[in-house]
GROMACS .gro file of N, CA and C in nm:
model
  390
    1UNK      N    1   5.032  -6.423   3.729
    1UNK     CA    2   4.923  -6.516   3.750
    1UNK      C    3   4.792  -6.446   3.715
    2UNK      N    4   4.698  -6.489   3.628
    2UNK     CA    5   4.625  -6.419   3.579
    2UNK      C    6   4.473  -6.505   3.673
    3UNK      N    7   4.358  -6.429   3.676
    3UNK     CA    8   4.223  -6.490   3.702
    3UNK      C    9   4.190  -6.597   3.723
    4UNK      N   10   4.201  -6.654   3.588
    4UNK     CA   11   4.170  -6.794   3.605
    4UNK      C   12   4.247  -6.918   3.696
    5UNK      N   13   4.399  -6.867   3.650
    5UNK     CA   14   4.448  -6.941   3.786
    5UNK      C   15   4.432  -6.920   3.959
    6UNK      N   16   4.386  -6.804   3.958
    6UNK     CA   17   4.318  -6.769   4.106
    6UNK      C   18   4.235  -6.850   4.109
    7UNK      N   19   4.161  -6.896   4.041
    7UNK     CA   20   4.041  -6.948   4.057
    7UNK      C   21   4.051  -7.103   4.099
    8UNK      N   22   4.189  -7.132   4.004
    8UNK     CA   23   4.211  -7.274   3.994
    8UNK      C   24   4.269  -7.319   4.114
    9UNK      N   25   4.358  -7.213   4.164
    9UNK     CA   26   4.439  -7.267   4.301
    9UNK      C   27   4.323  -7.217   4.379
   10UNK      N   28   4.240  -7.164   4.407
   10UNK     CA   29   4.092  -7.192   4.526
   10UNK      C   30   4.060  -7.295   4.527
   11UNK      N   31   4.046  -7.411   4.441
   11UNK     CA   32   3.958  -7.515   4.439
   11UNK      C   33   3.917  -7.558   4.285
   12UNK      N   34   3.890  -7.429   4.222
   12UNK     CA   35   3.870  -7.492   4.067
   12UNK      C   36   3.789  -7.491   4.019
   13UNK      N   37   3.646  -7.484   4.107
   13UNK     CA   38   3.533  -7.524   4.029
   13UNK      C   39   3.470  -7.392   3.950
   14UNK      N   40   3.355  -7.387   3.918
   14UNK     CA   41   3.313  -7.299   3.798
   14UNK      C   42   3.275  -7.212   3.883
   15UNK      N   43   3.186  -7.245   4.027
   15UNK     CA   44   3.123  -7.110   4.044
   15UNK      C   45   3.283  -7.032   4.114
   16UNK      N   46   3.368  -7.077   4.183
   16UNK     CA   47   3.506  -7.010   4.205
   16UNK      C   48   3.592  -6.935   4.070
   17UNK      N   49   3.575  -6.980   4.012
   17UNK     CA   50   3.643  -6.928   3.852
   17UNK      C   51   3.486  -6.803   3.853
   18UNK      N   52   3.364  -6.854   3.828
   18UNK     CA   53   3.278  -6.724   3.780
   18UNK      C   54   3.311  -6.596   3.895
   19UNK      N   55   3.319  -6.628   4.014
   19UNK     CA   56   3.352  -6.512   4.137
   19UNK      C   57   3.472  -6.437   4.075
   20UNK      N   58   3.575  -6.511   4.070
   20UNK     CA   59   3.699  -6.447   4.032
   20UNK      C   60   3.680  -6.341   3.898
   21UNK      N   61   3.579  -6.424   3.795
   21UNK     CA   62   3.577  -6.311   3.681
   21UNK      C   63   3.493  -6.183   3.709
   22UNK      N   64   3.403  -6.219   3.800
   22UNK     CA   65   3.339  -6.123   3.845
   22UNK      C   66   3.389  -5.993   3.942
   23UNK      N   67   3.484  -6.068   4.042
   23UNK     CA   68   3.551  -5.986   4.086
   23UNK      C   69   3.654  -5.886   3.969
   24UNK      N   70   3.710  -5.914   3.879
   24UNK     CA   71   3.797  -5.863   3.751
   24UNK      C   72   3.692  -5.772   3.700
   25UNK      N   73   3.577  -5.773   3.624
   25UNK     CA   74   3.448  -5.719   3.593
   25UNK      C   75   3.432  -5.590   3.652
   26UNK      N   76   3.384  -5.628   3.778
   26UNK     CA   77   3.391  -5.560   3.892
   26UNK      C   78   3.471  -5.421   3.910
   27UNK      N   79   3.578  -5.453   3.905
   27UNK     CA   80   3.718  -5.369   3.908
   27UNK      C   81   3.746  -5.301   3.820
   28UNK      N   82   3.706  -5.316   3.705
   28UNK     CA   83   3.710  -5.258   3.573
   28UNK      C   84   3.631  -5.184   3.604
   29UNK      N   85   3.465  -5.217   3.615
   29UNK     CA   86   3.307  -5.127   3.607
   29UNK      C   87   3.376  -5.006   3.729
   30UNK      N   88   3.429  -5.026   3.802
   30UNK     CA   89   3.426  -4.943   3.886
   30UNK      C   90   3.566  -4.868   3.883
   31UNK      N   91   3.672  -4.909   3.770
   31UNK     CA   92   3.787  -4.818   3.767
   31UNK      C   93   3.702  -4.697   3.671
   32UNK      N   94   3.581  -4.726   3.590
   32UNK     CA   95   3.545  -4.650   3.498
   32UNK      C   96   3.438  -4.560   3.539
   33UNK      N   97   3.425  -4.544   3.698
   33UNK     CA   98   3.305  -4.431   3.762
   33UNK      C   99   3.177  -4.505   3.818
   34UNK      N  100   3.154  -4.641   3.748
   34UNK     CA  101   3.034  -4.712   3.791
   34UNK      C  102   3.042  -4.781   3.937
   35UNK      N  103   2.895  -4.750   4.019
   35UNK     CA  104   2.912  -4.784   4.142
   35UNK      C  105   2.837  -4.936   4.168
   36UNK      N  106   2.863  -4.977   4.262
   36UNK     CA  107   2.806  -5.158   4.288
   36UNK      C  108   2.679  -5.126   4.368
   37UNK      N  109   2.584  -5.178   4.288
   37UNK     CA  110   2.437  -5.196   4.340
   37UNK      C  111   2.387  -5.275   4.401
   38UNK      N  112   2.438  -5.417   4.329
   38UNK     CA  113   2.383  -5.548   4.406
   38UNK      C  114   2.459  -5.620   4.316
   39UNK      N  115   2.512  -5.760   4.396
   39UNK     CA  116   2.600  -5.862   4.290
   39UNK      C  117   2.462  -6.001   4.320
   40UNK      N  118   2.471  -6.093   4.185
   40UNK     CA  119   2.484  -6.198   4.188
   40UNK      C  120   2.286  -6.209   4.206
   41UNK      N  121   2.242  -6.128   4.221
   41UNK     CA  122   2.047  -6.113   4.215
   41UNK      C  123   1.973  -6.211   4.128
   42UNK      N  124   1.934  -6.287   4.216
   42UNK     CA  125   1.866  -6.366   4.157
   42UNK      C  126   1.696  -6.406   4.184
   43UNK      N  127   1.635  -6.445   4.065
   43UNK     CA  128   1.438  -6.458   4.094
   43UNK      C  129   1.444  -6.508   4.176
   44UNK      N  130   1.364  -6.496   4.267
   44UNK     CA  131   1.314  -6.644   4.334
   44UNK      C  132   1.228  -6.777   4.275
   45UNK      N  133   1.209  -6.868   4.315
   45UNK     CA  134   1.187  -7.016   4.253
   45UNK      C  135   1.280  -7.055   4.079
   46UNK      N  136   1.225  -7.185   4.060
   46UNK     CA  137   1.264  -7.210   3.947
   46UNK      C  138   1.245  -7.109   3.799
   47UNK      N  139   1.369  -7.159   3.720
   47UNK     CA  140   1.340  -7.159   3.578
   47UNK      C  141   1.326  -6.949   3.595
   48UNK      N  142   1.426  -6.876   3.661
   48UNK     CA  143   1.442  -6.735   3.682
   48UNK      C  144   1.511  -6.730   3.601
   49UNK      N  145   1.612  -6.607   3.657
   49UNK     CA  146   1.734  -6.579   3.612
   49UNK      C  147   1.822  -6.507   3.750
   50UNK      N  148   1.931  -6.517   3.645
   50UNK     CA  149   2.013  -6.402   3.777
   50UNK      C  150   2.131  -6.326   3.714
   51UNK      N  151   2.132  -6.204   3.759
   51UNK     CA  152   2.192  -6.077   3.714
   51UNK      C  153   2.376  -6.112   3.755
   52UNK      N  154   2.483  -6.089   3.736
   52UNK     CA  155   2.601  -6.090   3.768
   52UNK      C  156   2.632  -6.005   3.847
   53UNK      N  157   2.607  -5.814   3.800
   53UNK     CA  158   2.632  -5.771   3.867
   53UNK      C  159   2.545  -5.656   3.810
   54UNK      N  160   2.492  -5.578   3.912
   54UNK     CA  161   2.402  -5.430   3.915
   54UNK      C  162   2.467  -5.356   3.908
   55UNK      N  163   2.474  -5.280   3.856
   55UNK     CA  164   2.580  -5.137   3.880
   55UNK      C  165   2.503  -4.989   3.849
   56UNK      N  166   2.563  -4.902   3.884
   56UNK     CA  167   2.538  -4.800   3.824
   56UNK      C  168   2.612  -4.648   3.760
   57UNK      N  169   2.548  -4.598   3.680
   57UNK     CA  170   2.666  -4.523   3.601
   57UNK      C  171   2.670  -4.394   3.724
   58UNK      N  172   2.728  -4.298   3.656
   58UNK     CA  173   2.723  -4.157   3.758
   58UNK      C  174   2.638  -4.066   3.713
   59UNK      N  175   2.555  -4.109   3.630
   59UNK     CA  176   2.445  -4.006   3.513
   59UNK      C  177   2.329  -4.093   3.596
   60UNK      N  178   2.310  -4.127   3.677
   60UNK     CA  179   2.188  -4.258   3.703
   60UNK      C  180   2.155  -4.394   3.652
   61UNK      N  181   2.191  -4.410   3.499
   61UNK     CA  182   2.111  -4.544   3.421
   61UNK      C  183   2.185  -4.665   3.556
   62UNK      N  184   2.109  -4.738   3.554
   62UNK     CA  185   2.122  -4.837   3.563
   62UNK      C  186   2.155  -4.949   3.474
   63UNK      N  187   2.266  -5.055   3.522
   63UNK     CA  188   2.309  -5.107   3.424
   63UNK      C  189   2.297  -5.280   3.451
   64UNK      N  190   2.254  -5.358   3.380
   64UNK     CA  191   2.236  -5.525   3.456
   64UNK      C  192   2.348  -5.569   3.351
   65UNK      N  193   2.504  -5.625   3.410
   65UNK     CA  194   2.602  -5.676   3.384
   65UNK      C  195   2.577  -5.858   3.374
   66UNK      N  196   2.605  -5.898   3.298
   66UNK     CA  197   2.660  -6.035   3.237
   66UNK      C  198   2.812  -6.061   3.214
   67UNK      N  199   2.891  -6.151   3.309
   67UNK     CA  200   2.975  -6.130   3.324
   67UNK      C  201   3.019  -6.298   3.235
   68UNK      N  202   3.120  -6.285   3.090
   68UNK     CA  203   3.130  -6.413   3.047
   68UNK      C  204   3.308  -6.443   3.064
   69UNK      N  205   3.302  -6.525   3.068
   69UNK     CA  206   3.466  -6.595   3.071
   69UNK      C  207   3.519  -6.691   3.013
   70UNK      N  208   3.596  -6.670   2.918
   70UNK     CA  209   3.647  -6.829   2.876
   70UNK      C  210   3.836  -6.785   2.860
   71UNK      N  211   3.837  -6.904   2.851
   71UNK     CA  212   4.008  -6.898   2.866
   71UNK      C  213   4.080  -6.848   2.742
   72UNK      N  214   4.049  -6.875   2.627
   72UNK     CA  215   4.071  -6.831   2.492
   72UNK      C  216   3.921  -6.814   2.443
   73UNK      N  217   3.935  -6.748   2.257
   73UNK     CA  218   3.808  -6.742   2.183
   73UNK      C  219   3.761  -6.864   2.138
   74UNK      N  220   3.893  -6.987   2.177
   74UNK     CA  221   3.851  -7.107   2.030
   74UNK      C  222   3.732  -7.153   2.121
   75UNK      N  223   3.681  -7.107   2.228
   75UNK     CA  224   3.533  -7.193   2.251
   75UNK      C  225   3.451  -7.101   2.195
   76UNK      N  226   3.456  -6.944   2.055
   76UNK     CA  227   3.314  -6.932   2.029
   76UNK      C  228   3.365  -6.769   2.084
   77UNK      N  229   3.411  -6.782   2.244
   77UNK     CA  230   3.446  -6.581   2.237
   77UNK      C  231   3.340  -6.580   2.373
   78UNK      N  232   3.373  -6.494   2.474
   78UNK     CA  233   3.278  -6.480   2.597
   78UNK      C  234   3.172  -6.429   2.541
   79UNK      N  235   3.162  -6.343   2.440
   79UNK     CA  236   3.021  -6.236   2.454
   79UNK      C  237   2.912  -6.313   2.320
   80UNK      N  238   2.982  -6.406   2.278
   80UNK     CA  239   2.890  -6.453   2.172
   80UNK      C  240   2.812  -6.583   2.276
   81UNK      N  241   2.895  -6.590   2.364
   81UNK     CA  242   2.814  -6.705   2.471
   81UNK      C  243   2.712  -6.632   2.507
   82UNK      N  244   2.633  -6.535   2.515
   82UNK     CA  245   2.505  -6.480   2.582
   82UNK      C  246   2.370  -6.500   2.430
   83UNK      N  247   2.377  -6.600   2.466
   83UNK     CA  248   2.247  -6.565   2.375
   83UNK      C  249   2.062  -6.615   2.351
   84UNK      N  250   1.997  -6.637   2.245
   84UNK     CA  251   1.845  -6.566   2.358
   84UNK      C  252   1.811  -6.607   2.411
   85UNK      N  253   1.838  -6.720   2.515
   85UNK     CA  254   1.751  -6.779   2.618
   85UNK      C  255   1.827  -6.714   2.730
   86UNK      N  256   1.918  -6.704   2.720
   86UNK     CA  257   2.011  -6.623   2.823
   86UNK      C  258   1.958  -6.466   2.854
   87UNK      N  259   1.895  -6.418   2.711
   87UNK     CA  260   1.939  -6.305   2.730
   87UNK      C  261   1.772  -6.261   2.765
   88UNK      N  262   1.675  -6.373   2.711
   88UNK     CA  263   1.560  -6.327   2.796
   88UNK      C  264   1.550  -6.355   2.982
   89UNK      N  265   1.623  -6.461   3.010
   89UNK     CA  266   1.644  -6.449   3.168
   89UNK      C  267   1.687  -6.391   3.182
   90UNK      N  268   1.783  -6.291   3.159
   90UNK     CA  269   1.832  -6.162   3.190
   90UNK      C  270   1.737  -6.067   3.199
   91UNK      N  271   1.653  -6.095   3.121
   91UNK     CA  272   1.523  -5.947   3.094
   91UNK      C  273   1.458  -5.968   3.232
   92UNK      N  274   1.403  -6.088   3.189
   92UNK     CA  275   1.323  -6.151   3.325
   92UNK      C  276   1.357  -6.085   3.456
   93UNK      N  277   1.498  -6.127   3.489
   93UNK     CA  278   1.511  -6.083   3.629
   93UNK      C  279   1.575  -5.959   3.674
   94UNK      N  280   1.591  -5.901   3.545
   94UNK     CA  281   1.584  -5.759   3.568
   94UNK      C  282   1.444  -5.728   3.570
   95UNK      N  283   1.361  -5.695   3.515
   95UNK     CA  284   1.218  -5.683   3.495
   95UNK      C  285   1.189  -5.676   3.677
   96UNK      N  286   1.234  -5.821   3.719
   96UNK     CA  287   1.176  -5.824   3.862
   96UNK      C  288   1.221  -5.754   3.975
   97UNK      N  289   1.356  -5.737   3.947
   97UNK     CA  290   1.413  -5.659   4.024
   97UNK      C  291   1.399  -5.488   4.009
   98UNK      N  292   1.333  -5.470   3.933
   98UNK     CA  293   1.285  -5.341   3.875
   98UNK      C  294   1.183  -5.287   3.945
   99UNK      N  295   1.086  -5.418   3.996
   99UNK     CA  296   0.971  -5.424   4.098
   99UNK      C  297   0.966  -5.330   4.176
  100UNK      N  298   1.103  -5.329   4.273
  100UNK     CA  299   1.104  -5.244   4.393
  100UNK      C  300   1.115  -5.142   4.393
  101UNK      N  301   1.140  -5.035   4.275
  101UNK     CA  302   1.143  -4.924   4.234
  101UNK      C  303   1.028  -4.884   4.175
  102UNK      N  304   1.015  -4.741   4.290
  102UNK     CA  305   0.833  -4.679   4.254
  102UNK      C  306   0.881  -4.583   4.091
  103UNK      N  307   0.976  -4.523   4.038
  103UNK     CA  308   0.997  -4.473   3.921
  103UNK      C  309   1.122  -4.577   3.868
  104UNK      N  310   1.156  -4.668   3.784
  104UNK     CA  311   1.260  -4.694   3.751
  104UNK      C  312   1.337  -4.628   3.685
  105UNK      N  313   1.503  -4.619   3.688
  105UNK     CA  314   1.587  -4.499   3.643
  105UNK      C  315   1.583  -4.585   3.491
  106UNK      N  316   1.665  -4.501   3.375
  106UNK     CA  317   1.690  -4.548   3.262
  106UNK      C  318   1.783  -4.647   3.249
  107UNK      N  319   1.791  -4.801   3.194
  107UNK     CA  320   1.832  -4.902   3.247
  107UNK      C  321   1.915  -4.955   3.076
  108UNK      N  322   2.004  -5.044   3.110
  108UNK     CA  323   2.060  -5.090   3.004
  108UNK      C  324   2.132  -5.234   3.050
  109UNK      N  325   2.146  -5.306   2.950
  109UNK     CA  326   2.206  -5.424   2.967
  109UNK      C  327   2.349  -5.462   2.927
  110UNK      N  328   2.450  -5.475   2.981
  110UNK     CA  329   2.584  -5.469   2.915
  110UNK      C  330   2.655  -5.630   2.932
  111UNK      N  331   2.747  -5.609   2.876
  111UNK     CA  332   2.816  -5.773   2.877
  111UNK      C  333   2.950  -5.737   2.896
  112UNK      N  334   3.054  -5.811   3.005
  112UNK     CA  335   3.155  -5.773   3.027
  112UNK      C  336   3.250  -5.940   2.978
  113UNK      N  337   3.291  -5.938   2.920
  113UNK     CA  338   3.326  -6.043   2.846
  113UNK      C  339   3.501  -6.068   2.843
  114UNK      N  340   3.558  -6.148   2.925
  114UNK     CA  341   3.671  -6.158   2.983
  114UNK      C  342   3.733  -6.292   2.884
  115UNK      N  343   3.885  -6.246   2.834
  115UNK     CA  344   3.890  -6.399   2.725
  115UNK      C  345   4.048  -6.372   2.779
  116UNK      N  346   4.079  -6.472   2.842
  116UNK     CA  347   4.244  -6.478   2.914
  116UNK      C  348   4.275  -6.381   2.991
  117UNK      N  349   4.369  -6.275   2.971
  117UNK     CA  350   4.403  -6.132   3.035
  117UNK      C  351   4.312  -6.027   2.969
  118UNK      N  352   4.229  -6.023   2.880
  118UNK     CA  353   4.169  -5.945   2.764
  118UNK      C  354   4.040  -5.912   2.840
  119UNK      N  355   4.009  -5.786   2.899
  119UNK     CA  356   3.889  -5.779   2.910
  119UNK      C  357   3.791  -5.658   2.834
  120UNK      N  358   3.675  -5.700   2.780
  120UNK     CA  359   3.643  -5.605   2.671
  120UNK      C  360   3.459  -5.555   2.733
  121UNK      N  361   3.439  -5.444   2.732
  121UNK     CA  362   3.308  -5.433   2.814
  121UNK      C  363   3.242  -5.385   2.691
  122UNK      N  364   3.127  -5.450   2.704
  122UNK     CA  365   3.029  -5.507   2.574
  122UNK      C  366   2.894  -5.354   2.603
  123UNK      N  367   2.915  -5.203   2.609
  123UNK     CA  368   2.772  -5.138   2.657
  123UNK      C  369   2.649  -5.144   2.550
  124UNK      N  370   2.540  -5.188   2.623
  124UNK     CA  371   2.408  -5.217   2.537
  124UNK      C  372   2.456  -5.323   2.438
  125UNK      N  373   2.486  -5.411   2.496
  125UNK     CA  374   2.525  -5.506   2.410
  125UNK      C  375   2.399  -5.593   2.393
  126UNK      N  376   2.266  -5.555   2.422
  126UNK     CA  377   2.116  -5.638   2.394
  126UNK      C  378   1.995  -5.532   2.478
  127UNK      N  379   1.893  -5.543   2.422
  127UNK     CA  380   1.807  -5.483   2.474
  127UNK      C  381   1.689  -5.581   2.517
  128UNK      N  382   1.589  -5.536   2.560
  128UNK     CA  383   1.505  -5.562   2.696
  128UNK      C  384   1.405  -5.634   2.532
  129UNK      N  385   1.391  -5.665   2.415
  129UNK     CA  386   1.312  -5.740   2.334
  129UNK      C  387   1.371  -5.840   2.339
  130UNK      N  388   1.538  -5.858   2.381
  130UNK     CA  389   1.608  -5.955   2.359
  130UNK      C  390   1.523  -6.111   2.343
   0.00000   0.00000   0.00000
């Protein structure tokens, strides 16, 4: 039983399917040394953004995860789904969440891009001009 059907026998809906990929994401970022910072951070008020998941490496960078999912590629492919309006709310609310830090560490943006059982982690897959 793979992800998505976890998701489906919870109930089904999208944000239950996005948890589940996130949780998979998750598990990966952190079979590979990266530690959990903050999940799911989002601006406050309208028209923000919000981060999937924070992480961080074991060298310091900081990393703001985009976590995409689709069941196969024929919709297009998870990681080609991020793109620039996406990927400037991403800047955005990293940017803000950056706030609370009096030095910010060296930061990067990655895409963890999940297509059936296939999961492929996207590093610096866009930068902060995005």
């Amino acid at each position: 039983m793979g992800w998505m059907n976890r998701g489906a026998a919870a109930g089904g809906t999208t944000r239950v399917r996005g948890a589940a990929a996130e949780d998979v994401a998750l598990a990966h970022l952190q079979r590979a040394g990266l530690r959990l910072v903050e999940r799911n951070y989002r601006t406050p008020g309208r028209g923000g953004g919000e981060i999937d998941l924070i992480v961080r490496e074991p060298d310091g960078t900081l990393v703001f995860v985009e976590v995409r999912a689709r069941a196969s590629r024929s919709q297009g492919g998870a990681a080609a789904s991020v793109g620039a309006v996406k990927q400037r709310r991403l800047v955005f609310a990293a940017r803000h969440y950056l706030l609370r830090w009096p030095a910010p560490p060296p930061c990067r943006f990655d895409v963890v891009a999940i297509e059936g059982d296939r999961i492929e982690w996207l590093r610096a897959a866009f930068d902060a001009g995005g």
